[in-house]
XYZ file of C-alpha atoms in Angstrom:
292
model
C 3.843 41.021 -6.862
C 4.358 40.866 -10.622
C 8.062 40.174 -10.140
C 7.271 37.497 -7.568
C 4.963 35.739 -10.013
C 7.580 35.914 -12.765
C 10.053 34.159 -10.470
C 7.571 31.747 -8.876
C 5.861 30.383 -11.989
C 9.032 29.101 -13.726
C 10.184 27.527 -10.446
C 6.806 25.872 -10.066
C 7.086 24.553 -13.612
C 10.499 23.070 -12.917
C 9.267 21.530 -9.655
C 6.271 19.957 -11.378
C 8.415 18.606 -14.189
C 10.786 17.023 -11.687
C 7.899 15.678 -9.605
C 6.221 13.933 -12.515
C 9.065 13.023 -14.822
C 12.186 12.426 -12.745
C 13.806 9.227 -14.003
C 13.582 6.300 -11.588
C 16.538 4.112 -10.738
C 16.830 0.938 -12.741
C 15.174 -2.141 -11.282
C 16.563 -5.643 -11.643
C 14.955 -8.874 -10.498
C 18.347 -9.817 -9.055
C 17.589 -7.356 -6.262
C 15.050 -9.826 -4.828
C 16.847 -13.112 -5.461
C 17.343 -14.911 -2.164
C 15.744 -12.086 -0.167
C 13.589 -12.960 2.826
C 10.171 -11.366 2.354
C 6.974 -11.323 4.410
C 3.788 -10.496 2.473
C 0.528 -9.931 4.337
C -2.905 -10.195 2.740
C -1.389 -12.715 0.324
C -4.319 -15.052 -0.318
C -5.955 -12.903 -3.015
C -5.771 -9.665 -4.964
C -2.607 -7.579 -5.004
C -0.954 -9.609 -2.240
C -1.386 -12.842 -4.174
C 0.075 -11.263 -7.300
C 3.051 -9.904 -5.345
C 3.711 -13.414 -4.038
C 3.826 -14.786 -7.600
C 6.157 -12.033 -8.829
C 8.493 -12.565 -5.871
C 8.435 -16.323 -6.448
C 9.608 -15.817 -10.046
C 12.392 -13.656 -8.640
C 13.459 -16.594 -6.409
C 12.812 -14.907 -3.071
C 12.116 -16.678 0.221
C 8.463 -16.062 1.107
C 6.370 -16.097 4.249
C 2.744 -15.367 3.371
C -0.126 -14.561 5.676
C -3.876 -13.978 5.420
C -7.057 -15.122 7.127
C -8.037 -17.989 4.798
C -5.797 -21.031 5.157
C -7.126 -22.958 2.151
C -6.386 -20.069 -0.207
C -2.950 -19.539 1.302
C -2.053 -23.197 0.743
C -2.839 -22.855 -2.967
C -0.820 -19.646 -3.270
C 2.187 -21.263 -1.569
C 1.980 -24.279 -3.883
C 1.909 -21.986 -6.907
C 4.854 -19.952 -5.579
C 6.955 -23.101 -5.270
C 6.037 -24.061 -8.838
C 7.117 -20.593 -10.030
C 10.570 -20.921 -8.479
C 10.441 -19.428 -4.998
C 13.569 -20.194 -2.987
C 11.163 -21.239 -0.225
C 7.537 -20.549 0.604
C 5.442 -21.046 3.716
C 2.377 -19.496 5.301
C 0.666 -18.693 8.571
C -3.063 -17.954 8.710
C -4.875 -15.748 11.176
C -6.607 -12.418 11.753
C -4.690 -9.172 11.997
C -7.396 -7.891 14.320
C -5.244 -9.519 17.010
C -1.914 -7.668 17.236
C -0.457 -10.692 19.021
C -0.958 -12.673 15.831
C 0.651 -9.872 13.800
C 3.734 -10.044 16.002
C 3.805 -13.857 15.776
C 4.125 -13.672 11.975
C 7.359 -11.719 12.342
C 8.538 -14.159 14.991
C 8.001 -17.047 12.586
C 10.114 -15.252 9.979
C 12.872 -14.839 12.551
C 12.694 -18.516 13.561
C 12.665 -19.684 9.937
C 15.314 -17.411 8.446
C 17.146 -15.733 11.297
C 16.497 -12.366 9.645
C 14.290 -10.365 7.300
C 14.950 -8.215 4.234
C 11.529 -6.892 3.234
C 8.236 -6.476 5.075
C 5.263 -5.875 2.759
C 2.187 -4.743 4.708
C -0.798 -5.228 2.443
C -3.713 -6.626 4.483
C -6.965 -4.807 5.243
C -10.192 -5.405 7.097
C -13.653 -5.720 5.590
C -15.479 -2.408 5.265
C -18.661 -1.188 3.653
C -18.986 1.067 0.599
C -21.777 3.459 1.549
C -22.572 6.612 3.468
C -21.003 6.696 6.936
C -23.469 5.079 9.340
C -21.993 6.393 12.583
C -20.739 2.982 13.728
C -17.767 3.821 15.949
C -17.122 0.124 16.685
C -16.503 -0.472 12.973
C -13.987 2.382 12.894
C -12.208 0.942 15.934
C -12.091 -2.548 14.380
C -10.641 -1.203 11.129
C -8.023 0.773 13.049
C -6.930 -2.464 14.715
C -6.560 -4.294 11.387
C -5.589 -1.551 8.928
C -3.335 0.466 11.214
C -2.336 -0.970 14.611
C -1.335 -4.357 13.196
C 0.903 -2.532 10.683
C 2.547 -0.753 13.601
C 2.903 -3.953 15.639
C 4.531 -5.863 12.774
C 6.875 -2.974 12.024
C 8.015 -2.708 15.632
C 8.612 -6.470 15.802
C 10.489 -6.539 12.491
C 12.671 -3.462 12.998
C 15.630 -5.164 14.737
C 15.982 -7.599 11.809
C 15.403 -4.918 9.187
C 18.016 -2.654 10.764
C 20.511 -5.495 10.628
C 19.778 -6.269 6.962
C 19.269 -2.581 6.021
C 15.992 -3.730 4.544
C 12.709 -2.339 3.342
C 9.243 -1.656 4.724
C 6.556 -1.452 2.053
C 3.184 -0.085 3.156
C 0.263 -0.572 0.783
C -2.065 2.387 1.219
C -4.562 4.267 -0.931
C -5.274 7.610 -2.506
C -8.051 7.658 0.121
C -5.218 8.106 2.641
C -4.106 11.324 0.935
C -7.447 12.835 -0.110
C -10.837 12.351 1.492
C -13.283 10.143 -0.393
C -17.022 9.598 0.111
C -18.567 6.226 0.970
C -15.373 4.858 2.586
C -15.057 7.068 5.658
C -13.726 4.466 8.164
C -11.351 2.961 5.575
C -10.030 6.393 4.594
C -9.373 7.273 8.242
C -7.126 4.227 8.686
C -5.166 5.031 5.534
C -4.544 8.609 6.681
C -3.234 7.129 9.927
C -0.740 5.008 7.991
C 0.590 8.089 6.211
C 1.050 9.968 9.464
C 2.811 7.123 11.259
C 5.142 5.928 8.534
C 6.009 9.369 7.149
C 6.925 10.507 10.657
C 8.867 7.316 11.349
C 10.832 7.836 8.132
C 11.918 11.254 9.388
C 13.152 9.730 12.639
C 15.106 7.143 10.652
C 16.769 10.020 8.799
C 17.678 11.768 12.048
C 19.052 8.592 13.620
C 20.704 7.416 10.372
C 18.724 4.166 10.348
C 19.213 2.612 6.909
C 15.742 1.062 6.580
C 13.622 2.380 3.720
C 9.893 3.047 4.020
C 7.851 3.029 0.815
C 4.257 4.225 1.030
C 2.201 2.911 -1.907
C -0.665 5.231 -2.852
C -3.047 3.165 -4.961
C -6.111 4.131 -6.947
C -8.859 1.893 -8.291
C -7.386 -1.589 -8.882
C -9.208 -4.558 -10.415
C -9.006 -6.932 -7.472
C -12.031 -9.194 -7.162
C -13.141 -7.769 -3.815
C -12.783 -4.142 -4.890
C -14.583 -4.569 -8.198
C -17.411 -6.458 -6.521
C -17.786 -3.765 -3.855
C -17.541 -0.550 -5.884
C -17.861 -1.176 -9.632
C -21.562 -0.242 -9.630
C -20.635 3.268 -8.492
C -17.342 3.912 -10.328
C -17.015 5.622 -13.689
C -13.313 4.835 -14.097
C -11.817 1.597 -15.400
C -9.764 -0.233 -12.756
C -6.013 -0.679 -13.253
C -4.571 -4.230 -13.494
C -3.614 -5.849 -10.194
C -0.736 -7.803 -11.765
C 1.063 -4.663 -12.935
C 0.238 -2.857 -9.690
C 1.784 -5.694 -7.659
C 4.989 -5.565 -9.696
C 5.264 -1.793 -9.310
C 4.916 -2.149 -5.545
C 7.787 -4.643 -5.435
C 9.948 -2.449 -7.653
C 9.315 0.647 -5.543
C 10.296 -1.193 -2.369
C 13.457 -2.670 -3.870
C 14.456 0.757 -5.213
C 13.800 2.286 -1.779
C 11.415 4.876 -3.175
C 9.661 7.221 -0.769
C 6.227 6.837 -2.364
C 4.619 4.954 -5.239
C 1.599 6.329 -7.082
C -0.423 3.851 -9.119
C -1.914 4.439 -11.612
C 0.771 7.113 -11.738
C -0.814 10.066 -13.527
C -4.311 9.813 -12.045
C -3.149 9.419 -8.437
C -0.233 11.888 -8.544
C -2.514 14.548 -10.019
C -5.008 14.292 -7.166
C -2.343 14.234 -4.454
C -0.477 17.210 -5.878
C -3.533 19.358 -6.563
C -5.105 18.669 -3.180
C -2.726 21.048 -1.411
C -3.282 23.770 -4.015
C -6.976 23.603 -4.941
C -8.659 21.203 -2.513
C -12.233 22.164 -3.436
C -11.539 21.357 -7.081
C -10.061 17.997 -6.114
C -13.153 17.266 -4.014
C -15.323 17.957 -7.044
C -13.137 15.716 -9.233
C -13.432 12.846 -6.767
C -17.188 13.207 -6.347
C -17.661 13.404 -10.128
C -15.843 10.064 -10.521
C -18.716 8.292 -8.746
C -22.163 7.354 -9.951
C -23.627 8.795 -6.767
C -27.144 7.812 -7.740
C -26.095 4.142 -7.513
C -25.068 4.423 -3.872
C -28.124 3.943 -1.686
C -28.292 4.427 2.071
């Protein structure tokens, strides 16, 4: 046993060093110039910021969200920032037919697709789980099944372009978190589907990358309004987060962790000392501020 530990501990140290500090490939904005990109959930928050970054990189953009008035303003701003083209389609991802129609519009407009960024999410509460199964089912439709539907519709074009699928998820899809039970369930589903699909791509030699973005607490307006009263941590900037998501997709990374140290630490330690990670997560909340 002593010999085993002497061998195992140095190997673990090397593995951890590689996991945390391996040098990423170099990103260039040229990678996105002229690329055809669909961004969902683009009327506010991280999606809006991704649209602006991509516009500066001179990409072609098709944006979607529920609120048409907000989308119009984002498209106008994207054109001002230098987007090669920018258009939108508004609707609810609760209807998978609408999700598929977004991809169809991209095909009709461009004849192909280079990057699909799946970023939208449904409204959910921040509180103790209330047993509402209908709410869980609704969130699965928006936060999971529409992601699947869009991916299936986009795959023929992405295979042809050898493009990228970027899935915006959460640390709540890697580790359980209180007060967001239905939301967390949908994010775990994303991990299972897209991680398994990536393995099938490897087997079948399909050159389409899948990047799963594991995000922590980000300072989007909706998130801060919903949870700031119960969070001890300071939220990370949405502008920088949006840029890191784009970079990770363009570089065909397997996963993005943002903020990097805080999120990677939880994900890594969860498989080793899950009870300790549970205590870390619970201690990050002002539990007394969450009322049933």
